[in-house]
Coordinates of C-alpha atoms and ligand atoms in Angstrom, one line a residue:
X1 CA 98.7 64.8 85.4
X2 CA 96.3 67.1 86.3
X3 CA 92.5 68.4 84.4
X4 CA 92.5 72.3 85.0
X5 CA 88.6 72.6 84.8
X6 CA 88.6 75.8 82.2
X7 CA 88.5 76.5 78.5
X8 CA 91.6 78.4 79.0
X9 CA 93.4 75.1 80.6
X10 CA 91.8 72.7 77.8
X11 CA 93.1 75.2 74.6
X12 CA 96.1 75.1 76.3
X13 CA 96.5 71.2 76.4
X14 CA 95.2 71.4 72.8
X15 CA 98.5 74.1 71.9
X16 CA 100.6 71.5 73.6
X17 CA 99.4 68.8 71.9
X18 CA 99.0 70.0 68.0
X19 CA 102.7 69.5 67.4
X20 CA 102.9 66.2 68.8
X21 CA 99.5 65.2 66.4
X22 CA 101.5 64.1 63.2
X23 CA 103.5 61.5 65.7
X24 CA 99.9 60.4 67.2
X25 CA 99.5 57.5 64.7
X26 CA 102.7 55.5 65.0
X27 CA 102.4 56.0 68.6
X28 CA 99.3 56.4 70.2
X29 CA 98.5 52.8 71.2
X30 CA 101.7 53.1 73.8
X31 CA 100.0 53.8 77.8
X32 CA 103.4 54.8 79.0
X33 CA 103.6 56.6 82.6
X34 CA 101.9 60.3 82.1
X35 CA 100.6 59.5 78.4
X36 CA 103.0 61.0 76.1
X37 CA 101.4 60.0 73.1
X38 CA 98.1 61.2 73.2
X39 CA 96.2 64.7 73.8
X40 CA 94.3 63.7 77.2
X41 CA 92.1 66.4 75.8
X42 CA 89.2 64.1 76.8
X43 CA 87.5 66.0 79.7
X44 CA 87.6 69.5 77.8
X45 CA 85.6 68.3 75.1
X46 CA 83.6 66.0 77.2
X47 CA 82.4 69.0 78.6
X48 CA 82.3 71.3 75.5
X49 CA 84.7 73.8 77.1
X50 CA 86.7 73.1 73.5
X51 CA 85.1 71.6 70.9
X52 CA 85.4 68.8 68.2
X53 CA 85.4 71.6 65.9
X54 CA 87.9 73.3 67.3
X55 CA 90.6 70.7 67.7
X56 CA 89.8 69.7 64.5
X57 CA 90.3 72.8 62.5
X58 CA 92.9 73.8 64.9
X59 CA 95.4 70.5 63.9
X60 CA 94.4 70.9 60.2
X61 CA 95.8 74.5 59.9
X62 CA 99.1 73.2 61.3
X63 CA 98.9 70.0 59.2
X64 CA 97.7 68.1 56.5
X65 CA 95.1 65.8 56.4
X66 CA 97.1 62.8 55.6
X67 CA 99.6 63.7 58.5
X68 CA 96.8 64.0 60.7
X69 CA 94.2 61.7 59.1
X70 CA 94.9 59.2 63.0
X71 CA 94.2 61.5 64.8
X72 CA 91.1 63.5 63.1
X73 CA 89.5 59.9 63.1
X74 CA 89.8 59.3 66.7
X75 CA 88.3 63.1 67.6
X76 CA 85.2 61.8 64.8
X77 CA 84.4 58.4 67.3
X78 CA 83.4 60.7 69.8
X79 CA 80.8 62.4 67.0
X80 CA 79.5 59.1 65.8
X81 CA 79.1 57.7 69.4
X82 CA 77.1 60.2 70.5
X83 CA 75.1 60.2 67.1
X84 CA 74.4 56.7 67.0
X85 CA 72.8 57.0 70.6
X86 CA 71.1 60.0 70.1
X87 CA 69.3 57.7 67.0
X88 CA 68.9 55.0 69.5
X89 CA 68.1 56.3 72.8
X90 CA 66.7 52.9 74.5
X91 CA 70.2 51.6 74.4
X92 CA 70.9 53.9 77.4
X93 CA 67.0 53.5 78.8
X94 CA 68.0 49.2 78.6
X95 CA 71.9 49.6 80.2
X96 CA 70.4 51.6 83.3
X97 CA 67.9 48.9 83.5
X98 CA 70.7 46.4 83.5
X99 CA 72.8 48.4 85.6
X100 CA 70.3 47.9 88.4
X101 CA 69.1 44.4 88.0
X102 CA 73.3 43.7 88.4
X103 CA 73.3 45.9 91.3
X104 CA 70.6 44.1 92.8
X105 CA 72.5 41.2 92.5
X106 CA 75.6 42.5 93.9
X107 CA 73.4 43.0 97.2
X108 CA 72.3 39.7 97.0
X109 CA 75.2 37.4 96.4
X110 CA 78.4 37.6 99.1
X111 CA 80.6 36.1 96.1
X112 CA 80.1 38.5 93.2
X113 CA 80.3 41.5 95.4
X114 CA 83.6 40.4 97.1
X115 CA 84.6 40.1 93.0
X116 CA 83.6 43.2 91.8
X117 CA 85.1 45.1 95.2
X118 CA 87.9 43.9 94.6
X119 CA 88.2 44.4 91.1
X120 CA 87.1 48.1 91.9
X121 CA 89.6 48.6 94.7
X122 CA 92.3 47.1 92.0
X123 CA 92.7 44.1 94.1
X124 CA 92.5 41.4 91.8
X125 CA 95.9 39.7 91.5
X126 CA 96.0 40.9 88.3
X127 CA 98.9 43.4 88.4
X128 CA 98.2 45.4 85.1
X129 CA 94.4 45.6 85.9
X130 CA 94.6 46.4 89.8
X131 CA 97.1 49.3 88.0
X132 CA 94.5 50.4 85.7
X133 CA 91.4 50.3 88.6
X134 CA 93.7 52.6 91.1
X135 CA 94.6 55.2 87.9
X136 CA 91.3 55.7 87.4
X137 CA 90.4 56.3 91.1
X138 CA 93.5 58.5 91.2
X139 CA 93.6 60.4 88.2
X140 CA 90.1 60.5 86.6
X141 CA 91.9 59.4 83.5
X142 CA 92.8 56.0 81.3
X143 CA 94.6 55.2 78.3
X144 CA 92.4 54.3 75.5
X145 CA 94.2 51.2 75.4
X146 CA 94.2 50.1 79.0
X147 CA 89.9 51.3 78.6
X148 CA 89.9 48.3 76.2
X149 CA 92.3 45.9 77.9
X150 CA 90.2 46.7 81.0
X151 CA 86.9 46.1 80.3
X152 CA 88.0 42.7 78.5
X153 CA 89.5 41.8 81.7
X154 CA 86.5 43.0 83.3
X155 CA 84.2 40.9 80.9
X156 CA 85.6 37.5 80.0
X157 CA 88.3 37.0 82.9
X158 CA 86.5 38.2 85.8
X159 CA 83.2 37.5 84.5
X160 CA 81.7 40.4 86.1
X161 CA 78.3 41.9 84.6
X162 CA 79.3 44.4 82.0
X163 CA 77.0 47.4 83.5
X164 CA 79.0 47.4 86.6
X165 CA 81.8 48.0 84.7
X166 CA 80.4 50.8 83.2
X167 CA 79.4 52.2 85.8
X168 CA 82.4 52.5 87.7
X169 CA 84.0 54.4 84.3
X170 CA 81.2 56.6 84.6
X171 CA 81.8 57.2 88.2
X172 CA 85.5 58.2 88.0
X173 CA 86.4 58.8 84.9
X174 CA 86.3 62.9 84.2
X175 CA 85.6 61.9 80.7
X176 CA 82.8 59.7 81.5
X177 CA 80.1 60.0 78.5
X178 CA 77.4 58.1 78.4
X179 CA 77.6 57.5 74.4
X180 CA 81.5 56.8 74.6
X181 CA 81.4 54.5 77.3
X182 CA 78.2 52.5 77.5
X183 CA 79.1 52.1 73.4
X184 CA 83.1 51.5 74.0
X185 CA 81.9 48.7 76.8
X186 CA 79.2 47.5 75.0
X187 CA 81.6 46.7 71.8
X188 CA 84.5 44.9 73.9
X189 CA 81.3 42.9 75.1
X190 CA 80.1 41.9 71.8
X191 CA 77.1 44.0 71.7
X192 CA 77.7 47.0 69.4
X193 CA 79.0 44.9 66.5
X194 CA 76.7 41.8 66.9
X195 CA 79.5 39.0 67.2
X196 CA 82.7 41.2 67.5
X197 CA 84.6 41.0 70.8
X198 CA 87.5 42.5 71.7
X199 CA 89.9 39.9 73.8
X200 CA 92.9 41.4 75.8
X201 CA 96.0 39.7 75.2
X202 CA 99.0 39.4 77.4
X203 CA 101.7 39.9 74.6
X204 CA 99.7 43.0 73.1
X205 CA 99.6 44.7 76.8
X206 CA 103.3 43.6 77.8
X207 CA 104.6 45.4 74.1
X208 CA 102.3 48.7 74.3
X209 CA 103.2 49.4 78.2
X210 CA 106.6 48.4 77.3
X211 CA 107.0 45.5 79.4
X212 CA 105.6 47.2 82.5
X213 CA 102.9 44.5 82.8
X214 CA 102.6 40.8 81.4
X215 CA 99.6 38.8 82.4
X216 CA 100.9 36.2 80.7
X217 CA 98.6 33.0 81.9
X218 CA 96.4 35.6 83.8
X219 CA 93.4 36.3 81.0
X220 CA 91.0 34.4 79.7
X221 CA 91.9 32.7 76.3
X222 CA 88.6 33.1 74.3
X223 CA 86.1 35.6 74.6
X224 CA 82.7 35.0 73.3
X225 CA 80.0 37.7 72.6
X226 CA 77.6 38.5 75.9
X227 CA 74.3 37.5 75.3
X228 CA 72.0 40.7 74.4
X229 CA 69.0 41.7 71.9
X230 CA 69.7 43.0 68.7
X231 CA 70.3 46.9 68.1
X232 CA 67.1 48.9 68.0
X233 CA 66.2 50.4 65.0
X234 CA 67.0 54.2 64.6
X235 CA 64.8 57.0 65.4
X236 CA 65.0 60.2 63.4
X237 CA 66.7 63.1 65.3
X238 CA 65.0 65.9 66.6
X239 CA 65.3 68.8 64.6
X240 CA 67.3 71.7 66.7
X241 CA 64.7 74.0 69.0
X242 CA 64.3 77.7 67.2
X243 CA 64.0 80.7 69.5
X244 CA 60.9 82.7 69.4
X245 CA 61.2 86.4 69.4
X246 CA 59.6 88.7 71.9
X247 CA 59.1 86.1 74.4
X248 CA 60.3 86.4 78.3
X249 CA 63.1 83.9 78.1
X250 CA 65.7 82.5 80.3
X251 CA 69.1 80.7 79.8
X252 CA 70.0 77.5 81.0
X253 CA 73.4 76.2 81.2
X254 CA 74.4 72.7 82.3
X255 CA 78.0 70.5 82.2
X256 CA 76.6 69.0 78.5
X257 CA 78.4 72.5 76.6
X258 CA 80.3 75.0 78.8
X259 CA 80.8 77.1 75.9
X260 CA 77.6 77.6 74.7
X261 CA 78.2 80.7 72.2
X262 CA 75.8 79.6 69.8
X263 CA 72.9 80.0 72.7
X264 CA 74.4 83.5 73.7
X265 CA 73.8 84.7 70.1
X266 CA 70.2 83.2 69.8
X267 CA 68.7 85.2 72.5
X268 CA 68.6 88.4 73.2
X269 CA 67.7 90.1 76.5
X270 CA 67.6 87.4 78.7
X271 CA 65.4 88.0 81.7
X272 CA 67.0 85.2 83.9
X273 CA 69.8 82.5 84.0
X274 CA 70.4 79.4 85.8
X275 CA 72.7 76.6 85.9
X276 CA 72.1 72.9 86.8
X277 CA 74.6 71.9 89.2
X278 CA 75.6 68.3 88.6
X279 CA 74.2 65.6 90.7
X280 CA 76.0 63.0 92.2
X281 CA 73.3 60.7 93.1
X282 CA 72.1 60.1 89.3
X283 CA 74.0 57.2 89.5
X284 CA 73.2 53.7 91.2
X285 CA 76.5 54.5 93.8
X286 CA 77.5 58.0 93.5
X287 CA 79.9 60.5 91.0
X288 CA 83.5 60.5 92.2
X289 CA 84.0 63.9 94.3
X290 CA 86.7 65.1 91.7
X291 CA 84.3 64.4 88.3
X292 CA 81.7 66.5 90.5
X293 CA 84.6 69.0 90.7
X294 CA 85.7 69.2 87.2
X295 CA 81.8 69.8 86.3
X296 CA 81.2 72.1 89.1
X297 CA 84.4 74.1 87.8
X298 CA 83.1 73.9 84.0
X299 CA 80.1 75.5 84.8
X300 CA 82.1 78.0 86.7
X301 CA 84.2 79.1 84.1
X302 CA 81.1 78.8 81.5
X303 CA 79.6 81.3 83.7
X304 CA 82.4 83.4 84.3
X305 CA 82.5 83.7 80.3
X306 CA 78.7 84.8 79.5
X307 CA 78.8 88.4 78.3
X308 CA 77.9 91.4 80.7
X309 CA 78.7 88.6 83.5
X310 CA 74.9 88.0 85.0
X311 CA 74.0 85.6 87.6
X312 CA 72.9 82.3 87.4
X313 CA 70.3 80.7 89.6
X314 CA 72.3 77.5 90.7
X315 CA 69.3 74.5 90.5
X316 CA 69.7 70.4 91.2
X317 CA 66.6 68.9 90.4
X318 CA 63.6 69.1 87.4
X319 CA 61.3 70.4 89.9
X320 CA 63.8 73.2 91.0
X321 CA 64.1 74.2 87.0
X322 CA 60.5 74.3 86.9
X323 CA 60.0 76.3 90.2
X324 CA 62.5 78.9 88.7
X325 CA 61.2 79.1 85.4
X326 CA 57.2 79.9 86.7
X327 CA 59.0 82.5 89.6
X328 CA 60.7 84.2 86.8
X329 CA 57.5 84.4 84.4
X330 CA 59.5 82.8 81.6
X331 CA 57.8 81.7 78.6
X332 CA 60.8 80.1 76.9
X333 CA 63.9 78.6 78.5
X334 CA 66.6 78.3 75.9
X335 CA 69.5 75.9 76.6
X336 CA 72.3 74.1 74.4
X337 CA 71.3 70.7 73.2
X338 CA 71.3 68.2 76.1
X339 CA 72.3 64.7 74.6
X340 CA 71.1 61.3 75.6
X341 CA 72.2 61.1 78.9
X342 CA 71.5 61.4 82.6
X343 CA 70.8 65.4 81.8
X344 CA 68.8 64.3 79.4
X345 CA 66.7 62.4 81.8
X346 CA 66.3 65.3 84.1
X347 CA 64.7 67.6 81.1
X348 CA 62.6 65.0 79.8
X349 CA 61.1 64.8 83.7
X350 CA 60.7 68.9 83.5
X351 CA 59.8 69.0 79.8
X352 CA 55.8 68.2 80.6
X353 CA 55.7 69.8 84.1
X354 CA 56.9 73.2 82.0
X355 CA 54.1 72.3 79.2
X356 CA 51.5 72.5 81.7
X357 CA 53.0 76.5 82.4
X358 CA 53.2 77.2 78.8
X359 CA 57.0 77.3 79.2
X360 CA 58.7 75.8 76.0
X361 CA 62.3 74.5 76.2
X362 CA 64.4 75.1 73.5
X363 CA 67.1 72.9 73.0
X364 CA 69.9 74.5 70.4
X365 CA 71.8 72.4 68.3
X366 CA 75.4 73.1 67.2
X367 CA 75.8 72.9 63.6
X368 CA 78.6 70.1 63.9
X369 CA 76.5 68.1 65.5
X370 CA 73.1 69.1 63.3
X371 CA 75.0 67.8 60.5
X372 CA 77.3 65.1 61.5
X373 CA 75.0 63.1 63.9
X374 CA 72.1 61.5 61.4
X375 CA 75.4 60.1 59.4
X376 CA 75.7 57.6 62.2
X377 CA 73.4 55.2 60.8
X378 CA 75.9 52.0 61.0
X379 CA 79.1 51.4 61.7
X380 CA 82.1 54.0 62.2
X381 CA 83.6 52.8 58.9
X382 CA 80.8 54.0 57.0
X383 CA 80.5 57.2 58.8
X384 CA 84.2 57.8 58.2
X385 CA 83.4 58.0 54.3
X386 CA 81.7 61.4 55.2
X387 CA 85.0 62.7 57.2
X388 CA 85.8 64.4 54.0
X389 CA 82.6 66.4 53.9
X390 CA 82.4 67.0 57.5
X391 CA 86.2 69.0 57.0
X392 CA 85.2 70.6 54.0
X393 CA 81.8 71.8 56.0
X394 CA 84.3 73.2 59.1
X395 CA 86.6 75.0 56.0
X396 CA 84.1 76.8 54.9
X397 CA 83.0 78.0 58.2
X398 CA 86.1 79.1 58.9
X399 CA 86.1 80.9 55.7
X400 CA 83.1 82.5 56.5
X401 CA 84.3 83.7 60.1
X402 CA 87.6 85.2 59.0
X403 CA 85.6 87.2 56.1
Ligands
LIG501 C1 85.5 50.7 77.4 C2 85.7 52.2 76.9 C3 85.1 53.2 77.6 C4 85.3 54.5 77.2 N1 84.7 55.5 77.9 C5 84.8 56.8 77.5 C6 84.1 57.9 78.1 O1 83.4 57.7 79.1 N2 84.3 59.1 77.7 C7 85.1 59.4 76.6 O2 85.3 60.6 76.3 N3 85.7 58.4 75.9 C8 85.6 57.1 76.3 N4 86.2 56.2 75.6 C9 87.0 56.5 74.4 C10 88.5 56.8 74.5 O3 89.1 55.8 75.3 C11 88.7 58.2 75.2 O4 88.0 59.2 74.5 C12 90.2 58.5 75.1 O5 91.0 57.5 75.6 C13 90.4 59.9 75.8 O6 91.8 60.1 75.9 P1 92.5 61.2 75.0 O7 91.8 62.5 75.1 O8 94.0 61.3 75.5 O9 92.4 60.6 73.6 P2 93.2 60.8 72.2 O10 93.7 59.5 71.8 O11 94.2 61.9 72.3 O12 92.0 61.2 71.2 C14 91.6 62.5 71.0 C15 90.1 62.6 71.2 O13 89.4 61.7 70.3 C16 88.3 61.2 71.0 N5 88.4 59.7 71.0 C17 89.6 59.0 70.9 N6 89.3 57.7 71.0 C18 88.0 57.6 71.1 C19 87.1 56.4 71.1 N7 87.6 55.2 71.1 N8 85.8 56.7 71.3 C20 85.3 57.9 71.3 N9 86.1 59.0 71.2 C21 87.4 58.8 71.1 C22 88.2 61.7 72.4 O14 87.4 62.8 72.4 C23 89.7 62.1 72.6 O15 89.8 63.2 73.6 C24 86.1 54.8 76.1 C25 86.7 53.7 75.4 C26 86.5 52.4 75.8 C27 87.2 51.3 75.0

């Protein structure tokens, strides 16, 4: 199984995949040896080297809604996770918090960090699980399905702190979102939907690996909601940035959208370009070498994509983005939005340092997201009701395009 880090790689994997979508719903809950059943399109449009939009429009001009309607739902989770945390930002602020006050602890106590070692290293005892924990090291990938069946593992039969879990998705996983994931791990905890757990069963993991695994008498029987505050009431959405004509401006790509066309039409005569290279250490233990690969080779191929092919200053740090901007004499530095998120971290830490220069950063929002993210107000079901509305939006777009 392997992740070409391109957008030529991931629209292949989509052209694979579209004639397989009608079959997705009777079959997708399967994690059978190489994943048959579902697109594993994950780490393109983690990375925006294909879009939500475009798989989307893409399966519907093959098929109809209803055949698709599985499938088109699943893509539209990974809109409403990242609009419900871009609403609710200290949900991501309060799970780094947590993620160190459990790493703390794992330095301090001999037991729990023998436990969560060896439930890292896949050296449990638990045969499915200890399965699961050497895939992800190996691959960068997991089922949907073992994700769930994992972290319940992870949460009510191990009894390990939830973050740490999280964390070591984040690590390996060349999907790893911080919407998706802290959201996905905080509802199998209880958290997301106050009260709702998700408890992995033996029976439903021996029938969807097709009897590769049975824990049977190996999970915990009962799995009752962590503790945690309530969710935070939602903040209002920036509106996108606007570019301001006439100004010295530079571009700015980073891992967040690796095909940032909308930002290429928005400026015009860019005086500089740089890229932020991703960082390993923004995490409590650091990024897997290959998810540092697969974003290193996203910005590669974003790069090798911008028209009339112009350098880009490579940078690491907020101070380095600011040190480039002032060198450059930009007054503007125009870049795609940046969602909540460890990237998001790093230009809130330049955004006041490039104040003080009279530098504004612009962060440009895609329309998709412009108009689909303020819908994710409550739960999925009720952003679901505007599926309808979000294809009709995409229709017309492509309406417009082909005119
Ligand atoms: C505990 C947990 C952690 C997760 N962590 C991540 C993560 O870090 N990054 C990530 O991209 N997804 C995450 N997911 C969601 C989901 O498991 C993956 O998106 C999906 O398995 C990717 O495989 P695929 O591309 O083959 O999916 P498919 O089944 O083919 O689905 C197509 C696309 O729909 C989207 N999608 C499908 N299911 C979900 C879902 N439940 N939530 C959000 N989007 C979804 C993805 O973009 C996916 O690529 C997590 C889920 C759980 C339960």
């Amino acid at each position: 199984m392997t992740f070409t880090a391109s957008r030529a790689a991931g629209l292949d994997r989509l052209a694979d995949f579209v004639p397989r979508s009608g079959a997705y719903a009777g079959l997708r809950n399967y994690d059978l040896p190489d994943h048959p059943h579902v697109s594993r399109l994950s780490p393109w449009l983690r990375h925006r080297l294909v879009t939500e939009e475009e798989v989307l429009t893409t399966v519907l001009d093959r098929y109809a809604r209803s055949t698709v309607d599985k499938f088109v739902q699943e893509v539209v989770w990974r809109t409403y996770w990242k609009g419900w945390l871009e609403q609710r930002p200290s949900v991501w602020t309060k799970y780094n918090a947590g993620l160190r006050g459990a790493w703390d602890r794992v330095q301090t106590s001999s037991g729990l960090r023998d436990e969560w070692e060896a439930a890292c290293r896949g050296d449990t005892g638990i045969a499915c699980f200890d399965h699961w924990a050497r895939e992800l090291a190996d691959t960068g990938y997991l089922h949907n399905h073992a994700r769930m069946w994992f972290a319940s593992i992870w949460i009510f039969t191990l009894r390990l702190p939830w973050e740490l879990g999280a964390d070591f998705f984040l690590r390996h996983l060349l999907d790893g979102d911080p919407a998706s994931n802290t959201l996905g791990w905080r509802w199998v905890g209880g958290l997301q939907t106050r009260g709702k757990t998700y408890l992995a069963r033996a029976s439903n993991i021996a029938r969807y690996t097709e009897g590769r695994f049975n824990p049977a008498g190996q999970l915990a029987q009962d799995a009752a909601p962590l503790d945690g505050p309530e969710n935070p009431p939602r903040q209002p959405i920036a509106p996108s940035g606007v570019v301001r004509p006439g100004l010295r401006t530079g571009v700015l790509l980073t891992y967040e959208d690796c095909t940032p066309t909308h930002v290429a039409e928005a400026v015009t005569d860019p005086a500089a370009f740089a890229r932020i290279e991703p960082d390993s250490t923004t995490a409590v233990l650091h990024i897997s070498p290959a998810v540092q690969a697969f974003r290193t080779g996203a910005l590669d191929d974003a790069v090798s994509r911008w028209p009339g092919g112009p350098a880009f200053s490579p940078l690491v740090t907020a101070a380095e983005l600011v040190a480039w901007a002032t060198e450059s004499g930009l007054r503007q530095v125009v870049t795609a939005t940046v969602p909540v998120g460890p990237m998001a971290d790093l230009l809130a830490e330049a955004r006041p340092m490039l104040d003080r220069h009279d530098i504004a950063l612009v962060e440009l929002r895609r329309d998709y997201d412009s108009l689909a993210w303020p819908w994710a107000t409550a739960g999925f079901f009720k952003f679901r009701e505007r599926i309808p509305q979000l294809l009709d939006t995409l229709d017309m777009r492509q309406m417009s395009l082909s005119l």
